[in-house]
Short mmCIF file of C-alpha atoms and ligand atoms in Angstrom, two decimals:
data_model
loop_
_atom_site.label_atom_id
_atom_site.label_comp_id
_atom_site.label_asym_id
_atom_site.label_seq_id
_atom_site.Cartn_x
_atom_site.Cartn_y
_atom_site.Cartn_z
CA MET A 297 0.00 0.00 0.00
CA ILE A 298 2.72 2.42 1.06
CA ARG A 299 4.85 1.19 -1.82
CA THR A 300 2.04 1.76 -4.26
CA TYR A 301 1.57 5.28 -2.90
CA ALA A 302 5.30 6.01 -3.18
CA VAL A 303 5.33 4.82 -6.76
CA TRP A 304 2.25 6.95 -7.52
CA LEU A 305 3.91 9.98 -5.92
CA ALA A 306 7.11 9.45 -7.82
CA GLU A 307 5.18 8.99 -11.03
CA ARG A 308 3.16 12.16 -10.47
CA HIS A 309 5.88 14.43 -9.10
CA ILE A 310 9.04 13.22 -10.75
CA VAL A 311 8.59 11.04 -13.80
CA LYS A 312 5.73 12.93 -15.41
CA PRO A 313 7.20 16.44 -15.14
CA ILE A 314 10.60 15.28 -16.33
CA ASN A 315 9.07 13.41 -19.21
CA ALA A 316 7.07 16.50 -20.09
CA ILE A 317 10.19 18.69 -20.17
CA ALA A 318 12.04 16.08 -22.21
CA HIS A 319 9.11 15.76 -24.59
CA VAL A 320 8.96 19.51 -25.23
CA SER A 321 12.68 19.71 -25.84
CA ARG A 322 12.77 16.67 -28.08
CA HIS A 323 10.01 18.06 -30.26
CA SER A 324 11.35 21.57 -30.61
CA GLY A 325 13.79 23.11 -33.04
CA TYR A 326 15.90 26.21 -32.63
CA ASP A 327 16.65 27.06 -36.20
CA THR A 328 13.89 29.57 -36.90
CA PRO A 329 12.54 32.38 -34.71
CA GLU A 330 9.14 30.63 -34.79
CA ALA A 331 10.59 27.32 -33.61
CA ARG A 332 12.46 29.04 -30.79
CA GLU A 333 9.37 30.95 -29.73
CA LYS A 334 7.32 27.75 -29.75
CA TRP A 335 9.92 25.96 -27.65
CA ILE A 336 9.80 28.67 -24.98
CA ARG A 337 6.01 28.87 -25.12
CA MET A 338 5.62 25.12 -24.63
CA LEU A 339 8.13 25.08 -21.79
CA ASN A 340 6.22 27.89 -20.06
CA ALA A 341 2.94 26.10 -20.66
CA LEU A 342 4.14 23.04 -18.70
CA ASP A 343 3.81 25.28 -15.64
CA ILE A 344 5.26 22.70 -13.26
CA ARG A 345 4.45 23.54 -9.62
CA THR A 346 5.45 20.55 -7.59
CA GLY A 347 6.96 22.77 -4.93
CA ASP A 348 10.13 20.67 -4.71
CA GLU A 349 13.46 20.09 -6.44
CA ILE A 350 11.66 19.20 -9.62
CA GLU A 351 10.11 22.65 -9.78
CA THR A 352 13.54 24.20 -9.11
CA LEU A 353 15.02 22.07 -11.87
CA TYR A 354 12.21 23.15 -14.19
CA GLU A 355 12.79 26.83 -13.40
CA ASP A 356 16.55 26.44 -14.00
CA TYR A 357 15.93 24.68 -17.25
CA LYS A 358 13.53 27.41 -18.39
CA ARG A 359 16.09 30.06 -17.57
CA ALA A 360 18.77 28.19 -19.52
CA ALA A 361 16.40 27.86 -22.47
CA HIS A 362 15.71 31.59 -22.43
CA ASN A 363 19.42 32.36 -22.36
CA THR A 364 20.10 29.95 -25.21
CA VAL A 365 17.48 31.61 -27.37
CA ARG A 366 18.81 35.07 -26.56
CA TYR A 367 22.35 33.94 -27.36
CA ILE A 368 21.34 32.40 -30.70
CA GLU A 369 19.51 35.56 -31.66
CA GLU A 370 22.37 37.89 -30.75
CA PHE A 371 24.78 35.66 -32.61
CA GLN A 372 22.63 35.57 -35.73
CA HIS A 373 22.14 39.32 -35.63
CA GLN A 374 25.90 39.88 -35.43
CA SER A 375 26.57 37.42 -38.21
CA GLU A 376 24.00 39.12 -40.46
CA GLN A 377 25.53 42.50 -39.67
CA LEU A 378 28.98 41.21 -40.58
CA THR A 379 27.73 39.81 -43.87
CA ARG A 380 26.06 43.13 -44.69
CA LEU A 381 29.20 45.02 -43.75
CA GLN A 382 31.35 42.69 -45.87
CA ASN A 383 29.08 43.01 -48.90
CA GLY A 384 28.86 46.77 -48.44
CA LEU A 385 32.61 47.20 -48.20
CA ILE A 386 33.14 45.06 -51.29
CA MET A 387 30.63 47.11 -53.27
CA VAL A 388 32.29 50.39 -52.28
CA LEU A 389 35.80 49.07 -52.92
CA ALA A 390 34.85 47.62 -56.30
CA ASP A 391 33.09 50.82 -57.26
CA MET A 392 36.14 52.92 -56.39
CA VAL A 393 38.34 50.65 -58.52
CA GLU A 394 35.83 50.73 -61.34
CA SER A 395 34.98 54.37 -61.63
CA ARG A 396 37.83 56.25 -59.92
CA ASP A 397 36.25 59.67 -60.43
CA GLN A 398 32.56 58.91 -61.03
CA CYS A 399 31.55 56.54 -58.23
CA THR A 400 27.86 55.83 -58.75
CA GLY A 401 27.96 52.11 -58.05
CA ASP A 402 25.87 51.67 -61.17
CA HIS A 403 28.01 49.12 -63.05
CA VAL A 404 28.88 47.16 -59.92
CA PHE A 405 25.26 46.95 -58.81
CA LYS A 406 23.78 46.18 -62.21
CA THR A 407 26.22 43.48 -63.31
CA ALA A 408 25.57 41.70 -59.99
CA ALA A 409 21.81 42.08 -60.56
CA TYR A 410 21.95 40.66 -64.13
CA THR A 411 24.10 37.81 -62.86
CA GLU A 412 21.50 36.97 -60.25
CA ILE A 413 18.66 37.16 -62.77
CA ILE A 414 20.44 34.78 -65.17
CA LEU A 415 21.42 32.27 -62.47
CA CYS A 416 17.90 32.21 -61.02
CA GLN A 417 16.44 31.75 -64.51
CA LEU A 418 18.81 28.83 -65.20
CA LEU A 419 17.81 27.29 -61.87
CA LYS A 420 14.13 27.75 -62.67
CA GLU A 421 14.55 26.13 -66.09
CA GLY A 422 16.58 23.24 -64.67
CA ILE A 423 19.62 24.08 -66.82
CA TYR A 424 23.07 23.25 -65.41
CA SER A 425 21.18 21.85 -62.44
CA ASN A 426 24.19 19.76 -61.41
CA GLN A 427 26.07 22.98 -60.57
CA LEU A 428 23.34 25.35 -59.47
CA THR A 429 22.32 25.54 -55.82
CA GLU A 430 20.95 28.44 -53.80
CA GLU A 431 24.29 28.59 -52.00
CA TYR A 432 26.26 28.73 -55.28
CA ILE A 433 24.05 31.53 -56.56
CA THR A 434 24.54 33.54 -53.38
CA GLU A 435 28.31 33.08 -53.58
CA VAL A 436 28.49 34.16 -57.21
CA VAL A 437 26.19 37.16 -56.78
CA ASN A 438 28.04 38.38 -53.68
CA SER A 439 31.42 38.05 -55.38
CA ALA A 440 30.22 39.55 -58.68
CA PRO A 441 31.29 43.12 -57.72
CA LEU A 442 34.90 41.92 -57.56
CA HIS A 443 35.13 40.75 -61.19
CA ASP A 444 37.03 43.87 -62.29
CA VAL A 445 39.05 44.40 -59.10
CA GLY A 446 42.27 43.95 -61.17
CA LYS A 447 41.56 47.32 -62.83
CA ILE A 448 43.21 48.85 -59.77
CA THR A 449 46.49 48.11 -61.56
CA VAL A 450 45.46 49.88 -64.79
CA SER A 451 46.21 53.60 -65.03
CA ASP A 452 43.42 56.17 -65.25
CA VAL A 453 44.87 57.37 -68.52
CA ILE A 454 44.09 54.04 -70.18
CA LEU A 455 40.89 53.43 -68.22
CA ASN A 456 39.35 56.75 -69.26
CA LYS A 457 40.94 57.20 -72.69
CA PRO A 458 38.38 58.86 -74.95
CA GLY A 459 39.36 57.06 -78.17
CA LYS A 460 40.44 53.66 -79.29
CA LEU A 461 43.17 51.90 -77.29
CA THR A 462 46.51 51.12 -78.94
CA ASP A 463 47.50 47.43 -78.99
CA GLU A 464 49.88 48.03 -76.09
CA GLU A 465 47.18 49.83 -74.09
CA PHE A 466 44.66 47.06 -74.76
CA ARG A 467 47.23 44.46 -73.66
CA ILE A 468 47.62 46.34 -70.36
CA MET A 469 43.84 46.61 -70.08
CA GLN A 470 43.50 42.85 -70.60
CA SER A 471 45.89 42.20 -67.72
CA HIS A 472 43.11 43.27 -65.30
CA THR A 473 41.89 39.67 -65.39
CA VAL A 474 45.15 38.06 -64.27
CA GLU A 475 45.86 40.90 -61.84
CA GLY A 476 42.39 40.46 -60.32
CA GLY A 477 43.08 36.75 -59.90
CA LYS A 478 46.32 37.57 -58.04
CA ILE A 479 44.56 40.01 -55.71
CA ILE A 480 41.96 37.42 -54.78
CA ASP A 481 44.68 34.79 -54.32
CA LYS A 482 46.24 37.12 -51.79
CA ALA A 483 42.91 37.47 -50.00
CA MET A 484 42.56 33.67 -49.98
CA SER A 485 45.96 33.18 -48.38
CA ILE A 486 45.14 35.75 -45.69
CA VAL A 487 41.73 34.24 -44.92
CA ASP A 488 43.42 30.81 -45.01
CA GLU A 489 40.19 29.00 -45.60
CA ASP A 490 38.71 27.78 -48.84
CA THR A 491 35.50 29.75 -48.99
CA GLY A 492 33.33 29.12 -52.03
CA TYR A 493 32.88 32.85 -52.07
CA LEU A 494 36.52 33.61 -52.85
CA THR A 495 36.79 30.68 -55.26
CA GLU A 496 33.98 32.17 -57.34
CA ALA A 497 35.42 35.68 -57.02
CA LYS A 498 38.64 34.34 -58.52
CA ASN A 499 36.84 32.50 -61.33
CA LEU A 500 34.95 35.68 -62.17
CA ALA A 501 38.00 37.94 -62.11
CA LEU A 502 40.14 35.59 -64.19
CA TYR A 503 37.63 34.34 -66.73
CA HIS A 504 34.90 36.93 -67.37
CA HIS A 505 36.54 37.89 -70.68
CA GLU A 506 36.86 34.32 -71.96
CA LYS A 507 34.70 33.46 -74.96
CA TRP A 508 32.65 30.33 -75.66
CA ASN A 509 34.58 29.83 -78.94
CA GLY A 510 37.95 29.96 -77.19
CA LYS A 511 38.94 33.38 -78.58
CA GLY A 512 38.77 35.30 -75.31
CA TYR A 513 41.45 36.12 -72.77
CA PRO A 514 43.54 35.55 -70.67
CA ALA A 515 43.57 31.75 -71.05
CA GLY A 516 41.64 31.09 -74.25
CA LEU A 517 39.39 28.60 -72.46
CA LYS A 518 36.58 27.13 -74.55
CA GLY A 519 32.97 26.10 -73.85
CA GLU A 520 32.39 24.46 -70.50
CA GLU A 521 36.10 24.77 -69.64
CA ILE A 522 35.09 28.30 -68.65
CA PRO A 523 33.53 28.25 -65.16
CA LEU A 524 29.75 28.69 -65.29
CA SER A 525 29.91 31.79 -63.08
CA ALA A 526 32.24 33.49 -65.59
CA ARG A 527 30.06 32.50 -68.56
CA VAL A 528 27.15 34.18 -66.82
CA MET A 529 29.18 37.24 -65.86
CA ALA A 530 30.36 37.64 -69.47
CA VAL A 531 26.79 38.23 -70.63
CA ALA A 532 25.97 40.51 -67.68
CA ASP A 533 29.17 42.55 -68.13
CA VAL A 534 28.93 43.04 -71.88
CA PHE A 535 25.21 43.87 -71.77
CA ASP A 536 25.90 46.56 -69.20
CA ALA A 537 28.89 47.88 -71.21
CA LEU A 538 26.74 48.07 -74.34
CA ILE A 539 23.92 50.13 -72.81
CA SER A 540 26.30 52.38 -70.86
CA ARG A 541 28.22 55.46 -71.92
CA ARG A 542 31.96 54.83 -71.98
CA SER A 543 34.81 57.24 -72.56
CA TYR A 544 35.13 55.61 -75.98
CA LYS A 545 31.52 54.92 -76.96
CA GLU A 546 27.95 56.13 -76.79
CA PRO A 547 25.31 53.91 -75.16
CA PHE A 548 23.35 51.50 -77.38
CA SER A 549 19.60 51.15 -76.95
CA ILE A 550 18.39 48.16 -74.94
CA GLU A 551 16.98 46.62 -78.15
CA LYS A 552 20.31 46.96 -79.96
CA ALA A 553 22.20 45.53 -76.96
CA LEU A 554 19.82 42.58 -76.69
CA SER A 555 20.25 41.83 -80.38
CA ILE A 556 24.07 41.94 -80.10
CA ILE A 557 23.93 39.49 -77.17
CA ARG A 558 21.56 37.23 -79.16
CA GLU A 559 23.84 37.31 -82.23
CA ASP A 560 26.93 36.47 -80.18
CA ALA A 561 25.34 33.38 -78.57
CA GLY A 562 27.52 30.41 -79.49
CA SER A 563 30.51 32.56 -80.47
CA HIS A 564 31.22 34.93 -77.57
CA PHE A 565 28.62 33.54 -75.15
CA ASP A 566 27.32 30.23 -73.86
CA PRO A 567 24.04 29.81 -75.81
CA LEU A 568 22.17 28.37 -72.80
CA VAL A 569 23.18 31.36 -70.69
CA VAL A 570 22.02 33.75 -73.43
CA GLN A 571 18.72 31.85 -73.64
CA ALA A 572 18.14 32.27 -69.90
CA PHE A 573 19.08 35.96 -70.14
CA LEU A 574 16.55 36.51 -72.93
CA ASP A 575 13.88 34.46 -71.15
CA ALA A 576 14.20 36.88 -68.23
CA GLU A 577 14.07 39.94 -70.51
CA ASP A 578 11.41 41.74 -68.43
CA GLU A 579 13.54 41.62 -65.30
CA VAL A 580 16.64 42.59 -67.27
CA ARG A 581 14.86 45.66 -68.63
CA ARG A 582 13.66 46.62 -65.17
CA ILE A 583 17.27 46.71 -63.88
CA ALA A 584 18.57 48.40 -67.05
CA LYS A 585 16.10 51.26 -66.62
CA LEU A 586 16.97 51.96 -62.99
CA ASN A 587 18.61 55.33 -62.80
CA LEU A 588 21.27 55.23 -60.11
CA GLU A 589 23.14 58.33 -61.21
CA PRO A 590 23.01 61.04 -58.56
P1 C2E B 784 33.99 47.76 -71.03
O1 C2E B 784 33.85 49.06 -71.75
O2 C2E B 784 33.27 47.66 -69.76
O3 C2E B 784 33.51 46.60 -71.97
C1 C2E B 784 33.41 45.30 -71.51
C2 C2E B 784 33.21 44.36 -72.66
O4 C2E B 784 31.97 44.68 -73.30
C3 C2E B 784 34.26 44.46 -73.75
O5 C2E B 784 35.36 43.66 -73.41
C4 C2E B 784 33.50 43.95 -74.95
O6 C2E B 784 33.46 42.53 -74.94
C5 C2E B 784 32.09 44.44 -74.71
N1 C2E B 784 31.84 45.69 -75.44
C6 C2E B 784 32.02 46.95 -75.01
N2 C2E B 784 31.66 47.83 -75.98
C7 C2E B 784 31.26 47.10 -77.05
C8 C2E B 784 30.76 47.43 -78.37
O7 C2E B 784 30.63 48.59 -78.74
N3 C2E B 784 30.44 46.40 -79.19
C9 C2E B 784 30.57 45.09 -78.79
N4 C2E B 784 30.25 44.12 -79.66
N5 C2E B 784 31.05 44.75 -77.56
C10 C2E B 784 31.38 45.74 -76.71
P2 C2E B 784 36.79 43.98 -74.04
O8 C2E B 784 36.67 44.27 -75.49
O9 C2E B 784 37.70 42.90 -73.65
O10 C2E B 784 37.26 45.32 -73.34
C11 C2E B 784 37.61 45.37 -72.01
C12 C2E B 784 37.71 46.77 -71.52
O11 C2E B 784 38.76 47.42 -72.22
C13 C2E B 784 36.48 47.62 -71.77
O12 C2E B 784 35.52 47.47 -70.75
C14 C2E B 784 37.08 48.99 -71.78
O13 C2E B 784 37.28 49.46 -70.46
C15 C2E B 784 38.41 48.79 -72.42
N6 C2E B 784 38.34 49.07 -73.85
C16 C2E B 784 38.09 48.21 -74.87
N7 C2E B 784 38.15 48.83 -76.04
C17 C2E B 784 38.43 50.13 -75.80
C18 C2E B 784 38.61 51.30 -76.61
O14 C2E B 784 38.54 51.25 -77.84
N8 C2E B 784 38.88 52.48 -75.99
C19 C2E B 784 38.98 52.55 -74.63
N9 C2E B 784 39.21 53.73 -74.08
N10 C2E B 784 38.80 51.47 -73.81
C20 C2E B 784 38.54 50.28 -74.41
C1 SIN B 785 35.21 47.34 -77.22
O1 SIN B 785 35.25 48.25 -78.04
O2 SIN B 785 35.27 47.49 -76.01
C2 SIN B 785 35.06 45.93 -77.57
C3 SIN B 785 35.05 45.53 -78.92
C4 SIN B 785 34.40 44.20 -79.05
O3 SIN B 785 34.75 43.25 -78.34
O4 SIN B 785 33.51 44.09 -79.89
C1 SIN B 786 36.70 45.42 -68.39
O1 SIN B 786 36.50 44.29 -68.74
O2 SIN B 786 37.78 45.83 -68.07
C2 SIN B 786 35.58 46.30 -68.34
C3 SIN B 786 34.36 45.60 -68.07
C4 SIN B 786 33.66 46.26 -66.97
O3 SIN B 786 33.62 47.49 -66.91
O4 SIN B 786 33.15 45.52 -66.15
FE1 FE B 787 36.52 43.22 -67.13
#
């Protein structure tokens, strides 16, 4: 009789509450704000009031849970801030390299935007699906602003020359690809970790002037030897160059630029990438028409 009562007491005051806490914790996640909120809400709802060590344990556990959630949220906030800061600094740096005197961020922003549009379109159409993941797209889009970082080594005189470049000047201009690759190599050795982000930044810097037919520079790579990210950037970069004013050329209309890109599919550009670009024409036009000049 006494034994039965003791077992009943233990069951009611010890086993059940502990099982309840364990159950809540086992069935909760922490990875989204909603999951964390639910976890805390369910823990609070247990409302264990046994008036003994079990209640103390429950209160301690609740406090630890609260602290864990607060810690996760602070950590995530800081990590998001760092990512934003990193992306912001890269945009500003790349823009300074790019424009020297006229820093509008226009080219840097728009080439990244076209790159994202093309990659998302390819993903949607299931093209190159063995290479395309959300993570890959994020890496490529975030590193896109660095594709011309090697221009830091090219003098303003060449960069802003009003007329046609001499052969020697164009050779120096072309070196911005290899120089960009070296700069990113340096960054990689400092970071000392193989981030996909820097790998793609290097592919973009080195290979965005390669051509599908093998007649580009610096390596003369052909077809799928050229990294996918660089094949996408080639289209984004040239389209933006075509519709922009340069020291050496007037802007083309969007129609004219689109038709040049279409004509160069299979020679300059990967035809599947051009197809995706043209399939997303509405979004491309929306970015092209944004006026970011001050
Ligand atoms: P960018 O002006 O940003 O042009 C990037 C790429 O867009 C060029 O790479 C080229 O593939 C394409 N592109 C630009 N304008 C035209 C065009 O009118 N027609 C066609 N079909 N494609 C065009 P590319 O040729 O390797 O040139 C790399 C960079 O060298 C150019 O960047 C520009 O900064 C400079 N550059 C090239 N040609 C000249 C030039 O004649 N004068 C001067 N001042 N700079 C030049
Ligand atoms: C240019 O003038 O920048 C490029 C010429 C071309 O690749 O058609
Ligand atoms: C270049 O390739 O040097 C110019 C292309 C660009 O302005 O992005
Ligand atoms: Fe370039």
